[in-house]
CSV table of C-alpha atoms in Angstrom, one decimal:
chain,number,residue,atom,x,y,z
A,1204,UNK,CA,167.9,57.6,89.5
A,1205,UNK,CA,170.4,59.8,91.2
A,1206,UNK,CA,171.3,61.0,94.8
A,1207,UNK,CA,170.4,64.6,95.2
A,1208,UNK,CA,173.0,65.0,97.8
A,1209,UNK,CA,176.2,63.5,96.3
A,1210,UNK,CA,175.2,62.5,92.6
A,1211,UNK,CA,175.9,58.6,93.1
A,1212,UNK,CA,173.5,56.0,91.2
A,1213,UNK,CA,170.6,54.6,93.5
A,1214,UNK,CA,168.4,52.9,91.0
A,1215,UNK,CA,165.3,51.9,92.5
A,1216,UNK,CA,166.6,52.8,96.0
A,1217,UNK,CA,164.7,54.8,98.1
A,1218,UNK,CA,168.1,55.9,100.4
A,1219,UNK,CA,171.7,56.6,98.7
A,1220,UNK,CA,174.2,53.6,99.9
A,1221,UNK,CA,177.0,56.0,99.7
A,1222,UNK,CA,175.8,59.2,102.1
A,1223,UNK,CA,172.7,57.5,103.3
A,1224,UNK,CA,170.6,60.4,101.5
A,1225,UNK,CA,166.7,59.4,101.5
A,1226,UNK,CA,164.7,60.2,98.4
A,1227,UNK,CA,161.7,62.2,98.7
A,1228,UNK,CA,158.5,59.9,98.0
A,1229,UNK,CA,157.0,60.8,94.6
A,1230,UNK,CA,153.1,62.1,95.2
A,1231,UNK,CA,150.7,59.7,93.3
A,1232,UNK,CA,149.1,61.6,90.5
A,1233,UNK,CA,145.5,61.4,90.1
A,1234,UNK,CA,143.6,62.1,87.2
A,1235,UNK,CA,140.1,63.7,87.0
A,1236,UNK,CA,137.8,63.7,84.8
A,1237,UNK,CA,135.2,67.3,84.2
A,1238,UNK,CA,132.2,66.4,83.7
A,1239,UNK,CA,129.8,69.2,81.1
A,1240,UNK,CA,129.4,71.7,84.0
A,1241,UNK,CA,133.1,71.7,84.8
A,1242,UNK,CA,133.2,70.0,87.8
A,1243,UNK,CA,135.0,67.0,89.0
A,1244,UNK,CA,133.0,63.7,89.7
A,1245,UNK,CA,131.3,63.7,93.3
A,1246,UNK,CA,131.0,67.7,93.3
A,1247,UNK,CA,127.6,69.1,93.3
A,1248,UNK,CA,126.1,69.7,89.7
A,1249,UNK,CA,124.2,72.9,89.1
A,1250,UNK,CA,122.7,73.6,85.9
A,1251,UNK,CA,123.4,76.4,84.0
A,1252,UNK,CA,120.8,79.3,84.5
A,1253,UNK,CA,118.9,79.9,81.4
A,1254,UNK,CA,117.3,83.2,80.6
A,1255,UNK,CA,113.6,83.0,79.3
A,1256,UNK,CA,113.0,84.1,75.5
A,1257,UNK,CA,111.2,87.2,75.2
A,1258,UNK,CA,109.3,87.1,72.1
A,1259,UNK,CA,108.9,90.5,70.4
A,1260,UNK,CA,105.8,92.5,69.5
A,1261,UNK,CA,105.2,93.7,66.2
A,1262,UNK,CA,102.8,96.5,65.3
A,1263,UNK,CA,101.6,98.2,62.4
A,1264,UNK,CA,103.4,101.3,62.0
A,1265,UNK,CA,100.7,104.1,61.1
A,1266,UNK,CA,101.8,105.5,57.4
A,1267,UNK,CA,102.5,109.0,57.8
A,1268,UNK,CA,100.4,111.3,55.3
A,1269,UNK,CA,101.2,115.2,54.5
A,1270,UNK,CA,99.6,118.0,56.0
A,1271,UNK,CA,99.2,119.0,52.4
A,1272,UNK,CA,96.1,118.9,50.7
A,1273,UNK,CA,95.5,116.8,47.7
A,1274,UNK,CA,92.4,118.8,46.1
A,1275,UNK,CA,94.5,122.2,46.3
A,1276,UNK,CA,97.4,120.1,44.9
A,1277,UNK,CA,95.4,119.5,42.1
A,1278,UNK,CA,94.1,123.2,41.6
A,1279,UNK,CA,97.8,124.4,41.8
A,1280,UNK,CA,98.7,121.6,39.2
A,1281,UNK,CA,96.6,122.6,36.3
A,1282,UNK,CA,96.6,126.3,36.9
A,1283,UNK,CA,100.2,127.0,37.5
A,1284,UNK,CA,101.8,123.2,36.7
A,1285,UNK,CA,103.5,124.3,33.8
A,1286,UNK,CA,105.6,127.1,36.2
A,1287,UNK,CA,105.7,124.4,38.9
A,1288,UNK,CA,103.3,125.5,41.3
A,1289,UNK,CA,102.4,122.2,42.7
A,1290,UNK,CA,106.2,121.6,43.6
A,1291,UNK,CA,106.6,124.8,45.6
A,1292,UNK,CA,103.2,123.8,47.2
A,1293,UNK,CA,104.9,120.3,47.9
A,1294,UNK,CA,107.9,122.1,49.4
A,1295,UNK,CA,110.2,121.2,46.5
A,1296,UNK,CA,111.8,124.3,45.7
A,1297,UNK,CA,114.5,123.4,43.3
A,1298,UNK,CA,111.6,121.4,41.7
A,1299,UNK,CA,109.7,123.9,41.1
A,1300,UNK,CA,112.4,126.2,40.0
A,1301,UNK,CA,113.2,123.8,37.4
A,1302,UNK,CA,110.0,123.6,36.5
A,1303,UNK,CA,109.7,126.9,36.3
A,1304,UNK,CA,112.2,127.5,33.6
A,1305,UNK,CA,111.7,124.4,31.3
A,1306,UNK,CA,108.0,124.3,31.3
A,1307,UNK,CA,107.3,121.3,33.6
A,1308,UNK,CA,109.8,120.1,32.0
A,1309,UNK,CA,108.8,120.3,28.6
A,1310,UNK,CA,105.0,119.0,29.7
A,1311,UNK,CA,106.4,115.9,30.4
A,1312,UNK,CA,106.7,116.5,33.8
A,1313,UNK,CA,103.7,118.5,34.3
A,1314,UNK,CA,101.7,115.1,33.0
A,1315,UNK,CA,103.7,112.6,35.3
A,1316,UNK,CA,103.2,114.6,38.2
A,1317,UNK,CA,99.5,114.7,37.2
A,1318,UNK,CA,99.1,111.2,37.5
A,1319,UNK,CA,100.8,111.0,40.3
A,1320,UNK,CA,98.7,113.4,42.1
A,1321,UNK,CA,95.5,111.4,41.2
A,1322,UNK,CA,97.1,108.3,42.1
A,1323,UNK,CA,97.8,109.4,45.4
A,1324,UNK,CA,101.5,109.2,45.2
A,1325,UNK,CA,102.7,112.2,44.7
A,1326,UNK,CA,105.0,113.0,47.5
A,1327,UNK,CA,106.1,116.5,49.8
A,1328,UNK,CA,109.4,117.2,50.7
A,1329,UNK,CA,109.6,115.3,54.0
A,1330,UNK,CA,108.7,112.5,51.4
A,1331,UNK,CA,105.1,111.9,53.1
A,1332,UNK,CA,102.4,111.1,50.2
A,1333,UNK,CA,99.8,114.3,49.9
A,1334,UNK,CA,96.6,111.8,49.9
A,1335,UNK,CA,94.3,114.2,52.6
């Protein structure tokens, strides 16, 4: 080790032999050990604060139906089907208008929709099923 005041060798000295120069004490390091909580040994532990678990509620959603009515549905269908009657009645314009110039498109259509009306499927523009 070396003097801080004049640069001399001291070795294990704690004052220099040449200036007299005393060597500041070296501080004692002292290692800790954190516990889980992040506190030192001794300290007061407090446990973490846990929130409670709110489980959540589930209810049946209520299936939304059309204000359209499925007996006048069916009317439309087979008087003016072929022209697409029922799809303006639905609220399916560009539907209908297709319908309109290819003949339900070619009877096909007309007979799909058909089914579908009876089945209760058949469905408005919003997308709601006409079942009422």
């Amino acid at each position: 080790m070396k003097c801080e005041n004049c640069g001399a060798e001291m070795g294990e000295a704690t004052a220099c032999k040449f200036c007299g120069h005393t060597a500041p004490q070296k501080e004692a390091v002292q290692n800790v050990t954190i516990n889980y909580y992040g506190t030192a040994p001794g300290a007061e532990v407090v446990p973490p604060v846990v929130a409670p678990v709110v489980q959540p509620v589930y209810q049946p959603v209520a299936q939304q139906v059309s204000d359209k009515s499925k007996v006048v549905a069916i009317v439309i269908w087979l008087i003016f089907g072929l022209f697409g009657g029922h799809q303006f009645y639905a609220g399916k314009m560009k539907m209908g208008l297709i319908y309109f110039f290819t003949a339900g498109l070619f009877s096909i259509g007309w007979l799909v929709d058909g089914i579908s009306l009876f089945a209760g499927t058949f469905k408005d523009q919003q997308g709601y099923p006409i079942k009422n």
